[in-house]
Structures are given as C-alpha cells and as structure tokens.
PDB file of C-alpha atoms in Angstrom:
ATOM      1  CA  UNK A 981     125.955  19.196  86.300  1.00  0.00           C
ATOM      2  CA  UNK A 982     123.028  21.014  88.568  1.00  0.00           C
ATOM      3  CA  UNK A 983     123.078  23.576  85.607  1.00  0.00           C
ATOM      4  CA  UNK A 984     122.588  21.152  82.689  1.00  0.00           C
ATOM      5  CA  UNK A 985     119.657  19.212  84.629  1.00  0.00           C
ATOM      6  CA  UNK A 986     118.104  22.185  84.824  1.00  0.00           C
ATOM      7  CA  UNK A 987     118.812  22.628  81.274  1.00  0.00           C
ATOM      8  CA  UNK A 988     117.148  19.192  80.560  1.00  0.00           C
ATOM      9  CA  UNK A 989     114.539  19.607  82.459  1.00  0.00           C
ATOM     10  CA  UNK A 990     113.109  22.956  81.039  1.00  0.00           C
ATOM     11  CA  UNK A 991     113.415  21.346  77.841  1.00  0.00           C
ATOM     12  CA  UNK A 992     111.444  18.276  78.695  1.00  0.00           C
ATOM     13  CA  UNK A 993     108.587  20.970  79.675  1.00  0.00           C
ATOM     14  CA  UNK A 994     107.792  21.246  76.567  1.00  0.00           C
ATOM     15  CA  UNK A 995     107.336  18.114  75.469  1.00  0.00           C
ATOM     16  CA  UNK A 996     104.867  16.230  74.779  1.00  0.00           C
ATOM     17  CA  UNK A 997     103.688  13.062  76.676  1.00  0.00           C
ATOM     18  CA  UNK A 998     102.691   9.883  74.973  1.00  0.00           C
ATOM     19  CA  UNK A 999     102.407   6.631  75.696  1.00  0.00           C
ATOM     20  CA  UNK A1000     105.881   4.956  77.205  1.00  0.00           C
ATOM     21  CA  UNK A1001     107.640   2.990  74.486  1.00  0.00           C
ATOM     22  CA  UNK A1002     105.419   3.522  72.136  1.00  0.00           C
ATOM     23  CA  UNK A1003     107.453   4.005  68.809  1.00  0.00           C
ATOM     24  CA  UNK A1004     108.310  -0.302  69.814  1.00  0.00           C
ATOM     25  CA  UNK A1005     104.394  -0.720  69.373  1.00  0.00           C
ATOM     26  CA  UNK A1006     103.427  -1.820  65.993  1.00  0.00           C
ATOM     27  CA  UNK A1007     100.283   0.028  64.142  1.00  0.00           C
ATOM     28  CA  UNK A1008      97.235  -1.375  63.096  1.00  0.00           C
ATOM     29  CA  UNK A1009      93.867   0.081  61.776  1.00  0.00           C
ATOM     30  CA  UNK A1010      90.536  -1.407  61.000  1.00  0.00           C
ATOM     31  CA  UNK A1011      87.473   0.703  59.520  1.00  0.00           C
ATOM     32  CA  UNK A1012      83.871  -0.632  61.178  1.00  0.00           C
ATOM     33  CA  UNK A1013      81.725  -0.380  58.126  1.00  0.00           C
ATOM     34  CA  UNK A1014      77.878   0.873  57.842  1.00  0.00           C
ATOM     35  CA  UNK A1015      75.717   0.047  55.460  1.00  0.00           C
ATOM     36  CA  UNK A1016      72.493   1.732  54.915  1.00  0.00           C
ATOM     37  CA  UNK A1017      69.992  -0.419  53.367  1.00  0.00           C
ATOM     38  CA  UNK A1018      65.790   0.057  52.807  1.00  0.00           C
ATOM     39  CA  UNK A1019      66.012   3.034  55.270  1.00  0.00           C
ATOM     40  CA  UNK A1020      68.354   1.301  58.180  1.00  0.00           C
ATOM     41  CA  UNK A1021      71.868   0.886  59.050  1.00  0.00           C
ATOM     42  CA  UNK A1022      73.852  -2.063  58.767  1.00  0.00           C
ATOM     43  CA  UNK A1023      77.333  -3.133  60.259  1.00  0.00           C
ATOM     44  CA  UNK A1024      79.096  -5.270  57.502  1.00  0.00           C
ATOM     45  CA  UNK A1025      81.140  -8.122  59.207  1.00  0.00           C
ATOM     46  CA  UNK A1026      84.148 -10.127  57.457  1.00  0.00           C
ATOM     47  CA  UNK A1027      84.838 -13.929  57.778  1.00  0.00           C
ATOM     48  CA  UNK A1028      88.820 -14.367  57.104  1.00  0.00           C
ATOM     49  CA  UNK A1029      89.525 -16.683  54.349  1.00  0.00           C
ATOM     50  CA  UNK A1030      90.353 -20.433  55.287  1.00  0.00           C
ATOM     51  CA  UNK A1031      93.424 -19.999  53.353  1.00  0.00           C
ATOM     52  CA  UNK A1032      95.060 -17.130  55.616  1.00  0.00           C
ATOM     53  CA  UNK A1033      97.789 -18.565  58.185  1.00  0.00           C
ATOM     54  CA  UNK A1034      96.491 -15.823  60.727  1.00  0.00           C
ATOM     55  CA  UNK A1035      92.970 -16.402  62.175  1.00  0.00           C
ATOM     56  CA  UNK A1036      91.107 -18.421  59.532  1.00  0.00           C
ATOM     57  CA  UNK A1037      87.260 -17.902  59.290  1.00  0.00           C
ATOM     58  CA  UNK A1038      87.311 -15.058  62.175  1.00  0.00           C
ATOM     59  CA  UNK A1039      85.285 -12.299  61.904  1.00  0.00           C
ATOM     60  CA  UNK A1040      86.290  -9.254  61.618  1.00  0.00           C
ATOM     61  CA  UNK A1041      86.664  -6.162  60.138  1.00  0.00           C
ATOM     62  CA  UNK A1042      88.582  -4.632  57.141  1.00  0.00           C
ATOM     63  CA  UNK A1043      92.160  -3.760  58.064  1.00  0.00           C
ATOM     64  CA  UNK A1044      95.869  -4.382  58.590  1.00  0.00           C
ATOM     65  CA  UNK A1045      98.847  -3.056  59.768  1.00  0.00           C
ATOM     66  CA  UNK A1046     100.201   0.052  58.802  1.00  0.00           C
ATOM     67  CA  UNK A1047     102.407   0.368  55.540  1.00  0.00           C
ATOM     68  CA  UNK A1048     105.352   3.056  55.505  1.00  0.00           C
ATOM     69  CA  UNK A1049     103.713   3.988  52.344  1.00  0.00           C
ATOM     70  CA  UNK A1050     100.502   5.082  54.607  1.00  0.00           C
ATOM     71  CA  UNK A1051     100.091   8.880  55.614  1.00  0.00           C
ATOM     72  CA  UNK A1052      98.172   8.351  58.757  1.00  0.00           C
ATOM     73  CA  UNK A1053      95.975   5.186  60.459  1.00  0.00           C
ATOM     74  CA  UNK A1054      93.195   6.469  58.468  1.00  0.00           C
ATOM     75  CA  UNK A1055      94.695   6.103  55.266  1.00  0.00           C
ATOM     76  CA  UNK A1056      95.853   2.169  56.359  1.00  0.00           C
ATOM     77  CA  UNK A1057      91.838   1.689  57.222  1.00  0.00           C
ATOM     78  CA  UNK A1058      91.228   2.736  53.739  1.00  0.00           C
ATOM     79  CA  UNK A1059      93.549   0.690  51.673  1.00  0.00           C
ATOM     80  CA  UNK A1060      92.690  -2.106  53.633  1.00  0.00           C
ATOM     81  CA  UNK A1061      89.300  -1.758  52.993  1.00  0.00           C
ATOM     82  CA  UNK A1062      89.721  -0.431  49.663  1.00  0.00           C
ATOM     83  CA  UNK A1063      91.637  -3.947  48.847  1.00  0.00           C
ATOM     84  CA  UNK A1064      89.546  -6.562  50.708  1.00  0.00           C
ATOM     85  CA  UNK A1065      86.217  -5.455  49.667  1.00  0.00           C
ATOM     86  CA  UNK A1066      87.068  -4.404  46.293  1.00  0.00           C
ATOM     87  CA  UNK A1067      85.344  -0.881  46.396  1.00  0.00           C
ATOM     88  CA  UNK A1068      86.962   2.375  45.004  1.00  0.00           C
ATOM     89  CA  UNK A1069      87.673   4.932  47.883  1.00  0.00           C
ATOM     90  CA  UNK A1070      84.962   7.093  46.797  1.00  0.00           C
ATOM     91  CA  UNK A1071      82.883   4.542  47.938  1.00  0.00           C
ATOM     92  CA  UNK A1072      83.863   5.097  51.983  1.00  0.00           C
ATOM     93  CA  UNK A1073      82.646   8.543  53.301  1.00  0.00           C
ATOM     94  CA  UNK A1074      81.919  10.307  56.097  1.00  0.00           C
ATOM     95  CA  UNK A1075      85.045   8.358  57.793  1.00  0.00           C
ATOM     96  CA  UNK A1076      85.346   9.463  62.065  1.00  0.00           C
ATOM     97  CA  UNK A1077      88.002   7.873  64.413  1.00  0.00           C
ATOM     98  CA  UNK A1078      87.198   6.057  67.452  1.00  0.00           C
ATOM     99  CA  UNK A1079      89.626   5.589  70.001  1.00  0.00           C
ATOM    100  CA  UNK A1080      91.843   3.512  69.436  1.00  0.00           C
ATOM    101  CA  UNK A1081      93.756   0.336  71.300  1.00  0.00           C
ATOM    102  CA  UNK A1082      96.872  -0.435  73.177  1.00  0.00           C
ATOM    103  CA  UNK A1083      97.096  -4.465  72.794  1.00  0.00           C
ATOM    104  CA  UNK A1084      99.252  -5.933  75.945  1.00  0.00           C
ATOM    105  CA  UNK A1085     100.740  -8.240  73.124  1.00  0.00           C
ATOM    106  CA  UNK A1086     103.079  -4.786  71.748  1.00  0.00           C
ATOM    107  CA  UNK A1087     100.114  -3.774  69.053  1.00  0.00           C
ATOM    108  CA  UNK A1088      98.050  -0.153  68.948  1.00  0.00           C
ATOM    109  CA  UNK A1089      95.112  -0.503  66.991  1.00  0.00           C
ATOM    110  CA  UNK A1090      93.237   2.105  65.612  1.00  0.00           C
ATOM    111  CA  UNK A1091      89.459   1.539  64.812  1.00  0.00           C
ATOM    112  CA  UNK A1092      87.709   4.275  62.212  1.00  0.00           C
ATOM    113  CA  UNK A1093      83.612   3.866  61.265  1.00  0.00           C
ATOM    114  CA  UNK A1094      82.524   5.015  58.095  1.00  0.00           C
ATOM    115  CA  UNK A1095      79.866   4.506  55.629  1.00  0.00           C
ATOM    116  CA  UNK A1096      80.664   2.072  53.125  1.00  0.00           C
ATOM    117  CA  UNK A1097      78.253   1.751  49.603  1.00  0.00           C
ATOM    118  CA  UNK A1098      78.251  -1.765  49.168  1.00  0.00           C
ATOM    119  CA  UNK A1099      76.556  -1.571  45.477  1.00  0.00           C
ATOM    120  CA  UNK A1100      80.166  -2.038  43.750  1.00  0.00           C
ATOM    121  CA  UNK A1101      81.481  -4.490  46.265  1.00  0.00           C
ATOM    122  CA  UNK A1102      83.500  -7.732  44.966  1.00  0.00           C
ATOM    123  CA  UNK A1103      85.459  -9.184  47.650  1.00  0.00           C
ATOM    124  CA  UNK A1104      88.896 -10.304  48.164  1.00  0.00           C
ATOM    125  CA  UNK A1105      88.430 -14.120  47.699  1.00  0.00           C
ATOM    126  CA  UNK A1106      92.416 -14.370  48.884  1.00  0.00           C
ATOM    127  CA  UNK A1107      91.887 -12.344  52.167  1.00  0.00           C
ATOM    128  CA  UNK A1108      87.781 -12.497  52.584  1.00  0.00           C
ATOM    129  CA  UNK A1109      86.135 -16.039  52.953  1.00  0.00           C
ATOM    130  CA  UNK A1110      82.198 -14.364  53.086  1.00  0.00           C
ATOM    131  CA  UNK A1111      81.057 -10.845  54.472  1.00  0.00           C
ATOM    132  CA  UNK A1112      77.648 -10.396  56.222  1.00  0.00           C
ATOM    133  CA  UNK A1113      75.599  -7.565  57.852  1.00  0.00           C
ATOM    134  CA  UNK A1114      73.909  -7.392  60.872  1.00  0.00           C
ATOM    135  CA  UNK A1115      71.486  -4.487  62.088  1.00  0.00           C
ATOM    136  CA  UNK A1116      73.202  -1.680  63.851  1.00  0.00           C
ATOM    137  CA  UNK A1117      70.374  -1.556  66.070  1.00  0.00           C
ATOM    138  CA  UNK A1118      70.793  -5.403  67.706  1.00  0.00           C
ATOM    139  CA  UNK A1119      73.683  -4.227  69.059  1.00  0.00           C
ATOM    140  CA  UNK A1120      72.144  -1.013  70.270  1.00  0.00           C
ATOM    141  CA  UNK A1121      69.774  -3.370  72.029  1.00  0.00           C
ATOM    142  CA  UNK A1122      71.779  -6.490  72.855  1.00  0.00           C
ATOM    143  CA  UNK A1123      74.168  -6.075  75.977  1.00  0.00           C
ATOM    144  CA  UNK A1124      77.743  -8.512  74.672  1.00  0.00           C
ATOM    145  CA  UNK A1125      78.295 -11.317  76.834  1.00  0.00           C
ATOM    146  CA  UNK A1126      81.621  -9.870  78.548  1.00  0.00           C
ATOM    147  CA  UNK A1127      84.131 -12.911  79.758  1.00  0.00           C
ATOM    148  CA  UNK A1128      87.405 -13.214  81.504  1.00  0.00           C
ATOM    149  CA  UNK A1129      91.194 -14.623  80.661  1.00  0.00           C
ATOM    150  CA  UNK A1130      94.210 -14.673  82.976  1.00  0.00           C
ATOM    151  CA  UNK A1131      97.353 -14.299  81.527  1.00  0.00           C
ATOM    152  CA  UNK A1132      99.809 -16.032  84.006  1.00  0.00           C
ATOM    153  CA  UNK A1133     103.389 -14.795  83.816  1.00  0.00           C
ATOM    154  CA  UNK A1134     106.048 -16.744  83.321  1.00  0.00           C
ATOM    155  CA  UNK A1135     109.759 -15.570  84.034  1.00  0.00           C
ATOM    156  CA  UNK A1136     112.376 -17.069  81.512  1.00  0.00           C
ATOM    157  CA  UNK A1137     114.457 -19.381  83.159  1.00  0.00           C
ATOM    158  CA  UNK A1138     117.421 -17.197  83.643  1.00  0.00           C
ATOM    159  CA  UNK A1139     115.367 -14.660  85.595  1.00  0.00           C
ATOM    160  CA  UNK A1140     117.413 -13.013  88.548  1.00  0.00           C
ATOM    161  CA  UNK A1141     114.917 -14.171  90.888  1.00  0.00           C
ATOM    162  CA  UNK A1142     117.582 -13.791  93.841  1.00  0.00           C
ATOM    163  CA  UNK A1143     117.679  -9.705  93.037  1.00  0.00           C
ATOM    164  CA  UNK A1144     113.918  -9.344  93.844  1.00  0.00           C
ATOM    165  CA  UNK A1145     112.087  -9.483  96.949  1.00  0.00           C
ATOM    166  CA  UNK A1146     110.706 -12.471  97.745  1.00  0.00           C
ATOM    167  CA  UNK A1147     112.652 -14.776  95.064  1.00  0.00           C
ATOM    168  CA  UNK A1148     111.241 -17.360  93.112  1.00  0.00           C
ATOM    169  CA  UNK A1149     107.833 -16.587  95.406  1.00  0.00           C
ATOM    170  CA  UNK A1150     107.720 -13.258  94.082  1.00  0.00           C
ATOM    171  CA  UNK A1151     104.263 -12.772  94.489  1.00  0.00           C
ATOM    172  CA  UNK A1152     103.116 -11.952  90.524  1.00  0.00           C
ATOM    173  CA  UNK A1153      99.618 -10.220  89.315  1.00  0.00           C
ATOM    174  CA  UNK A1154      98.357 -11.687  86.491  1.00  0.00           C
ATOM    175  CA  UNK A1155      96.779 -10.167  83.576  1.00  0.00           C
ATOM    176  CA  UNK A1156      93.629 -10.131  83.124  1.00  0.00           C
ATOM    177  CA  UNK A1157      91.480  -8.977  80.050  1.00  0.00           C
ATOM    178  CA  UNK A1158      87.903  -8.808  79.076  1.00  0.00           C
ATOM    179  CA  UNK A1159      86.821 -10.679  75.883  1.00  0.00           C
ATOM    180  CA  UNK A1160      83.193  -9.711  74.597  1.00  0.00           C
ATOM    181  CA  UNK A1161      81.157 -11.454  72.919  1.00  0.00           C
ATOM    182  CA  UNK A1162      77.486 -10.718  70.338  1.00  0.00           C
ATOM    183  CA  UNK A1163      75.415 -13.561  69.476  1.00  0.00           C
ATOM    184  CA  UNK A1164      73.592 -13.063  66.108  1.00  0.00           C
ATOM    185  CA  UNK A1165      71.762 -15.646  64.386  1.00  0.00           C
ATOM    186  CA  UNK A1166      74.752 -18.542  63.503  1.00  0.00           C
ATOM    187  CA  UNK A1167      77.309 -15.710  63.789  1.00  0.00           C
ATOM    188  CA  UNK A1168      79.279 -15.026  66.865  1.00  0.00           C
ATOM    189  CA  UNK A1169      81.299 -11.681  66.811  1.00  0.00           C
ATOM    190  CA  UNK A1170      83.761 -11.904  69.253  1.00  0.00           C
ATOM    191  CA  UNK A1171      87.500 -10.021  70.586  1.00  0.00           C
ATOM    192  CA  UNK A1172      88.815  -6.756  69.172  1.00  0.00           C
ATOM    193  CA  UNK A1173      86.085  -7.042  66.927  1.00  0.00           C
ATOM    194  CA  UNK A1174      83.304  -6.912  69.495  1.00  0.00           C
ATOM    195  CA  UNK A1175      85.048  -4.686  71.362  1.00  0.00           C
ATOM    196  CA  UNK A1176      85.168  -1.864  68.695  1.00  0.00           C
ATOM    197  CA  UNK A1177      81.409  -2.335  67.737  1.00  0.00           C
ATOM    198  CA  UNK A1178      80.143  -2.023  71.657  1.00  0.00           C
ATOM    199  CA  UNK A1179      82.295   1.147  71.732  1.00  0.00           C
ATOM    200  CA  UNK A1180      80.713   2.568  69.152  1.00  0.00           C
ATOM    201  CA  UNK A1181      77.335   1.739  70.474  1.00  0.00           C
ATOM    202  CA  UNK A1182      78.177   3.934  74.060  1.00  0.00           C
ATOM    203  CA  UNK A1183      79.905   6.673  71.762  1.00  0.00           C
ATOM    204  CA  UNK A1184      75.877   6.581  69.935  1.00  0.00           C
ATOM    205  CA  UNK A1185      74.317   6.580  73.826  1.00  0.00           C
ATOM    206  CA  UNK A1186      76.715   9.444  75.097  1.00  0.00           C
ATOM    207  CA  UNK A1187      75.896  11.866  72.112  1.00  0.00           C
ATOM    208  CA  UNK A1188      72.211  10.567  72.633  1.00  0.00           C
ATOM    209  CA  UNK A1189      72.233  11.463  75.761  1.00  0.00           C
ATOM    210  CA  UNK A1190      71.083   8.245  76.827  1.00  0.00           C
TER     211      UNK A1190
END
C-alpha cells in the first residue's frame, strides 16, 4: 500500500489543478459588444424578448450556453451573437477574453469583448425584444451602484443535523453576493451584465495605468 500511494501521489504531481468539481459546472459565454460610431465607442446592450420563458425584457448581452458542437467558449460567444443579432462572423473582430465567472448557482460563464459592425445588423425578433448602445465612456466615468443579497441556507428536511456539531443550531454563514447596478437614461443595466462591463472598465484603467 505505502508503495502505491507513493505511486499516486507522484502522479498527481503532475497534474494540473482546476477548479473542484468543475466538469458538474455548466458553460456559458457572452461576447460584450463595441460599437464604434462618429469617432467613439459604443457598448451595444440587448433587451430579451417578452416571449422568452427565461428573463423577459432583461438586458443583456449576446450569448448562451455552450453547444457540444462548439470548439471553445469563444466559438459559443460567436454563434450566439452571430444568431441573435443577425450579423455574419466576419462582422465580430478583434475578439479578447475577459475572465470569466464561477456562478454559486453550478454555472461558469465566460465573458469575451469584441468589436461588432453593426451596419448589417437585423436582430433576432424570437430571442431579441430591442438592442441599444450606450457610450463606453459613461461607464468609464460612472462608478455602478454596488448592492447586497443574502442567500440563507436551508438544509432539506432529512438533514443529519444530529451528526454535526451543534445540531439543528448549527451556526450557518450565509451567502452573500454583490449585485451592480448602471443607471443610463430609462435603461438600468444590472447583474452579470453589469458586472462584466465594470470589469472591463478596470481591465481599461490597469493597462492605462490609471
């Protein structure tokens, strides 16, 4: 036995590390799309379709989860985009990851920005209520509005509470996650979606310098 652990164990040195259960997480990617217009950049915005059962008349950007016929996250970005926008994928260049998500509710998202040329564009009507633009530089100069939520847990009711310390008084942490939040005009950008566009805006600080 001591001579296969050690067997194991030089294996395991060479492998590696990822993130624990990982291959249970299911794969997302959205693509955070700039538009340059009259000499400035644009970020172009999505408002779901009424018609979807998932998040009707949210805003957010192109993407979906990940198809076994996709190659990579980058290539689910693409399609997605691709189909909801109605643009031809010579139409999306100069494509760079950001990093991407782990979602506490089993989901790893990965977010891409890429130039987009809008001049072809005929939306999805099935998928894509409306799409919009806002200035890239608003949210270089607009701090989100960054709130709270508590996720309390809740054991099911057949929990072995009498094999843990403490019992039914266990004493629990909830969760907690931050929800941001951008305030343009009648729009309000909130979630995942906010989320992706203020880390893009530090990513544009940090190579600034700023």
């Amino acid at each position: 036995m001591k001579k296969k652990i050690y067997t194991v164990m030089d294996a395991l040195r060479h492998r590696t590390p990822t993130v624990m259960d990982f291959d249970k997480y299911a794969t997302y990617a959205v693509l955070l799309p700039l538009i340059r217009q009259h000499d400035d950049t644009f970020v172009l915005f999505e408002v779901r379709s009424f018609q979807l059962r998932r998040q009707p008349g949210e805003i957010c950007f192109p993407g979906g989860k990940m198809d076994p016929c996709d190659q990579s996250p980058q290539e689910t970005a693409i399609r997605e985009t691709c189909e909801e926008l109605g643009i031809e994928k010579e139409h999306i260049t100069h494509v760079v990851p950001l990093d991407y998500v782990l979602s506490p509710f089993g989901m790893v998202i990965y977010p891409f920005v890429a130039f987009v040329n809008n001049a072809h564009m005929q939306i999805n009507k099935k998928e894509v209520e409306d799409v919009f633009t806002v200035p890239l530089s608003f949210f270089i100069e607009t701090k989100p509005k960054i709130y709270r939520v508590q996720f309390e847990p809740k054991p099911e009711d057949d929990f072995p509470f009498d094999d843990i310390p403490g019992g039914r008084q266990y004493n629990w942490r909830p969760r907690q996650i931050e929800e941001h939040f951008y305030y343009y005009k009648d729009k309000v950008i909130w979630g995942l979606t906010a989320k992706i566009v203020y880390h893009f805006v530090r990513l544009i600080e940090q190579m600034r310098g700023e």
